[in-house]
Each structure stands twice: as structure tokens, then as C-alpha cells.
PDB file of C-alpha atoms in Angstrom:
ATOM      1  CA  UNK A   1     -10.961 -12.196   0.446  1.00 35.00           C
ATOM      2  CA  UNK A   2     -11.898  -9.360   3.646  1.00 43.00           C
ATOM      3  CA  UNK A   3     -13.845  -6.720   3.128  1.00 45.00           C
ATOM      4  CA  UNK A   4     -11.139  -4.427   3.634  1.00 59.00           C
ATOM      5  CA  UNK A   5      -9.086  -5.816   1.278  1.00 81.00           C
ATOM      6  CA  UNK A   6      -7.224  -3.405  -1.412  1.00 89.00           C
ATOM      7  CA  UNK A   7      -4.983  -4.992  -4.323  1.00 95.00           C
ATOM      8  CA  UNK A   8      -1.970  -3.717  -5.931  1.00 96.00           C
ATOM      9  CA  UNK A   9      -1.749  -4.607  -9.499  1.00 97.00           C
ATOM     10  CA  UNK A  10       1.762  -6.057 -10.701  1.00 97.00           C
ATOM     11  CA  UNK A  11       1.804  -2.872 -13.373  1.00 96.00           C
ATOM     12  CA  UNK A  12       1.270  -0.464 -10.225  1.00 96.00           C
ATOM     13  CA  UNK A  13       3.944  -2.862  -8.255  1.00 98.00           C
ATOM     14  CA  UNK A  14       6.325  -2.597 -10.973  1.00 97.00           C
ATOM     15  CA  UNK A  15       5.817   1.274 -10.964  1.00 96.00           C
ATOM     16  CA  UNK A  16       6.530   1.755  -7.428  1.00 97.00           C
ATOM     17  CA  UNK A  17       9.621  -0.545  -7.284  1.00 97.00           C
ATOM     18  CA  UNK A  18      10.868   1.843 -10.336  1.00 97.00           C
ATOM     19  CA  UNK A  19      10.588   5.019  -8.520  1.00 96.00           C
ATOM     20  CA  UNK A  20      11.647   3.751  -4.839  1.00 96.00           C
ATOM     21  CA  UNK A  21      14.781   2.377  -6.650  1.00 96.00           C
ATOM     22  CA  UNK A  22      15.588   5.340  -8.399  1.00 96.00           C
ATOM     23  CA  UNK A  23      14.613   7.513  -4.904  1.00 95.00           C
ATOM     24  CA  UNK A  24      16.597   4.667  -2.962  1.00 95.00           C
ATOM     25  CA  UNK A  25      13.621   4.178  -1.224  1.00 95.00           C
ATOM     26  CA  UNK A  26      11.781   1.214   0.248  1.00 96.00           C
ATOM     27  CA  UNK A  27       8.966  -0.031  -2.051  1.00 97.00           C
ATOM     28  CA  UNK A  28       6.308   1.142  -0.226  1.00 97.00           C
ATOM     29  CA  UNK A  29       3.283   3.047  -1.760  1.00 97.00           C
ATOM     30  CA  UNK A  30       1.050   5.132   0.708  1.00 97.00           C
ATOM     31  CA  UNK A  31      -2.645   5.482  -0.579  1.00 95.00           C
ATOM     32  CA  UNK A  32      -4.364   8.479   1.430  1.00 94.00           C
ATOM     33  CA  UNK A  33      -7.964   9.982   1.133  1.00 92.00           C
ATOM     34  CA  UNK A  34      -8.087  13.872   1.699  1.00 89.00           C
ATOM     35  CA  UNK A  35     -11.250  15.538   1.752  1.00 85.00           C
ATOM     36  CA  UNK A  36     -11.459  18.392  -1.430  1.00 79.00           C
ATOM     37  CA  UNK A  37     -11.136  17.763  -5.044  1.00 70.00           C
ATOM     38  CA  UNK A  38     -14.195  18.009  -7.356  1.00 74.00           C
ATOM     39  CA  UNK A  39     -15.945  15.357  -5.863  1.00 73.00           C
ATOM     40  CA  UNK A  40     -15.807  15.404  -2.050  1.00 81.00           C
ATOM     41  CA  UNK A  41     -12.792  13.216  -1.358  1.00 86.00           C
ATOM     42  CA  UNK A  42      -9.184  12.881  -3.408  1.00 88.00           C
ATOM     43  CA  UNK A  43      -6.385   9.921  -3.605  1.00 90.00           C
ATOM     44  CA  UNK A  44      -3.145  11.253  -2.597  1.00 92.00           C
ATOM     45  CA  UNK A  45       0.142   8.850  -3.247  1.00 94.00           C
ATOM     46  CA  UNK A  46       3.460   8.925  -1.851  1.00 94.00           C
ATOM     47  CA  UNK A  47       6.182   6.740  -1.011  1.00 95.00           C
ATOM     48  CA  UNK A  48       6.384   6.130   2.696  1.00 96.00           C
ATOM     49  CA  UNK A  49       9.610   4.450   4.530  1.00 96.00           C
ATOM     50  CA  UNK A  50       7.834   2.119   6.802  1.00 96.00           C
ATOM     51  CA  UNK A  51       4.076   1.162   7.329  1.00 95.00           C
ATOM     52  CA  UNK A  52       2.698   3.202  10.378  1.00 94.00           C
ATOM     53  CA  UNK A  53       0.854   1.043  13.410  1.00 92.00           C
ATOM     54  CA  UNK A  54      -2.634   1.260  11.801  1.00 93.00           C
ATOM     55  CA  UNK A  55      -1.797   1.046   8.426  1.00 95.00           C
ATOM     56  CA  UNK A  56      -3.367  -1.686   6.563  1.00 94.00           C
ATOM     57  CA  UNK A  57      -0.898  -3.128   4.253  1.00 95.00           C
ATOM     58  CA  UNK A  58      -0.935  -5.560   1.161  1.00 95.00           C
ATOM     59  CA  UNK A  59       1.984  -6.910  -1.188  1.00 96.00           C
ATOM     60  CA  UNK A  60       2.128  -7.362  -4.700  1.00 96.00           C
ATOM     61  CA  UNK A  61       5.553  -8.888  -5.991  1.00 97.00           C
ATOM     62  CA  UNK A  62       7.471  -7.299  -3.391  1.00 97.00           C
ATOM     63  CA  UNK A  63       6.277  -4.116  -3.214  1.00 97.00           C
ATOM     64  CA  UNK A  64       3.720  -3.120  -0.462  1.00 97.00           C
ATOM     65  CA  UNK A  65       0.547  -0.786  -0.440  1.00 97.00           C
ATOM     66  CA  UNK A  66       0.039   0.702   3.088  1.00 96.00           C
ATOM     67  CA  UNK A  67      -3.249   2.944   3.865  1.00 96.00           C
ATOM     68  CA  UNK A  68      -4.520   4.395   7.156  1.00 95.00           C
ATOM     69  CA  UNK A  69      -7.035   3.365   9.034  1.00 92.00           C
ATOM     70  CA  UNK A  70      -9.515   6.466   8.761  1.00 91.00           C
ATOM     71  CA  UNK A  71      -8.745   6.417   4.784  1.00 92.00           C
ATOM     72  CA  UNK A  72      -9.019   2.630   4.667  1.00 92.00           C
ATOM     73  CA  UNK A  73     -13.142   2.819   5.151  1.00 88.00           C
ATOM     74  CA  UNK A  74     -13.233   5.085   2.003  1.00 88.00           C
ATOM     75  CA  UNK A  75     -11.104   2.882  -0.225  1.00 90.00           C
ATOM     76  CA  UNK A  76     -11.928  -0.770   1.239  1.00 89.00           C
ATOM     77  CA  UNK A  77     -11.984  -3.592  -2.034  1.00 90.00           C
ATOM     78  CA  UNK A  78     -10.230  -0.836  -4.324  1.00 92.00           C
ATOM     79  CA  UNK A  79      -7.743  -1.855  -6.948  1.00 94.00           C
ATOM     80  CA  UNK A  80      -4.845   0.615  -7.179  1.00 95.00           C
ATOM     81  CA  UNK A  81      -3.619   0.390 -10.915  1.00 95.00           C
ATOM     82  CA  UNK A  82      -0.897   1.908 -12.727  1.00 94.00           C
ATOM     83  CA  UNK A  83      -2.741   2.980 -16.570  1.00 92.00           C
ATOM     84  CA  UNK A  84      -0.379   5.109 -19.865  1.00 90.00           C
ATOM     85  CA  UNK A  85      -2.177   6.553 -22.346  1.00 86.00           C
ATOM     86  CA  UNK A  86      -1.839   9.379 -24.253  1.00 86.00           C
ATOM     87  CA  UNK A  87      -2.894  11.469 -21.823  1.00 83.00           C
ATOM     88  CA  UNK A  88      -0.102  10.777 -19.686  1.00 86.00           C
ATOM     89  CA  UNK A  89       0.698   7.700 -17.140  1.00 88.00           C
ATOM     90  CA  UNK A  90      -0.568   7.820 -13.494  1.00 89.00           C
ATOM     91  CA  UNK A  91      -1.859   5.720 -11.088  1.00 90.00           C
ATOM     92  CA  UNK A  92      -5.426   5.045 -11.021  1.00 89.00           C
ATOM     93  CA  UNK A  93      -7.995   3.528  -8.428  1.00 90.00           C
ATOM     94  CA  UNK A  94     -10.755   1.691  -8.672  1.00 89.00           C
ATOM     95  CA  UNK A  95     -12.783   2.345  -6.080  1.00 85.00           C
ATOM     96  CA  UNK A  96     -16.316   0.401  -6.267  1.00 83.00           C
ATOM     97  CA  UNK A  97     -17.652   2.360  -3.179  1.00 77.00           C
ATOM     98  CA  UNK A  98     -17.580   5.433  -4.924  1.00 76.00           C
ATOM     99  CA  UNK A  99     -20.985   6.722  -5.551  1.00 74.00           C
ATOM    100  CA  UNK A 100     -19.676   9.665  -8.404  1.00 70.00           C
ATOM    101  CA  UNK A 101     -16.424  10.351  -9.530  1.00 66.00           C
ATOM    102  CA  UNK A 102     -15.038  12.794 -11.631  1.00 63.00           C
ATOM    103  CA  UNK A 103     -13.492  13.130 -15.256  1.00 60.00           C
ATOM    104  CA  UNK A 104      -9.910  14.003 -13.964  1.00 60.00           C
ATOM    105  CA  UNK A 105     -10.400  10.250 -11.942  1.00 60.00           C
ATOM    106  CA  UNK A 106      -8.331  11.750  -8.749  1.00 60.00           C
ATOM    107  CA  UNK A 107     -11.766  12.600  -6.545  1.00 61.00           C
ATOM    108  CA  UNK A 108     -14.678  10.822  -5.787  1.00 64.00           C
ATOM    109  CA  UNK A 109     -17.761  10.759  -3.398  1.00 68.00           C
ATOM    110  CA  UNK A 110     -19.528   7.975  -1.264  1.00 64.00           C
TER     111      UNK A 110
END
């Protein structure tokens, strides 16, 4: 695997496919990293209509995960998962690059 590889777990792929189907959109999940959050950076998820020119694209079970070039440096090697717990259901990023995280799991620092 190259160092910039990203992985979309089968459970996350299934969830993206279900959401996209309900909204009549292609099964493409965009992961972006923005400044902010309680630890410095925060993850942002959304459905995309198509990959853009500088996007990194990975595919699991026919569902694509796209990440822009700037965000990719911060999430290289990550696994995007979908977890359901008593606290609710959410996409979760397992980021080996994060030096610190936060309790809510939606922000990190490097």
C-alpha cells in the first residue's frame, strides 16, 4: 500500500450507499479536513456528485471515498468506519497521524 492510501470500511461503504440511494445521489463520500474543532482540525463528511481533479479516490464495494489533496496529507493511512453505539451512529476516522484527539472523536491535532 502506498503511504497516502485511505480505506473505507465495508460498514461505512454500506452506510454511504444507503444514504446516497435515499437522496438519489452517486455513492461518493467526501472527507475533508478543516481548521477548528477542539483539537485543531476537524473532519467534515458529505456526499459528492463526482471526484474533483486533485482528489484521491479509493473504492470499497462500489462506493468511493474522495479526499482533496490538501486534506490528504492529514488523513493519509486513515480508515473511515461507520460505528453504531448507544451514543448514536456516526462515521469515524481512525487516524494514525493524529498526535492527539478529543473526546467527541470529530477533531484531532498532528
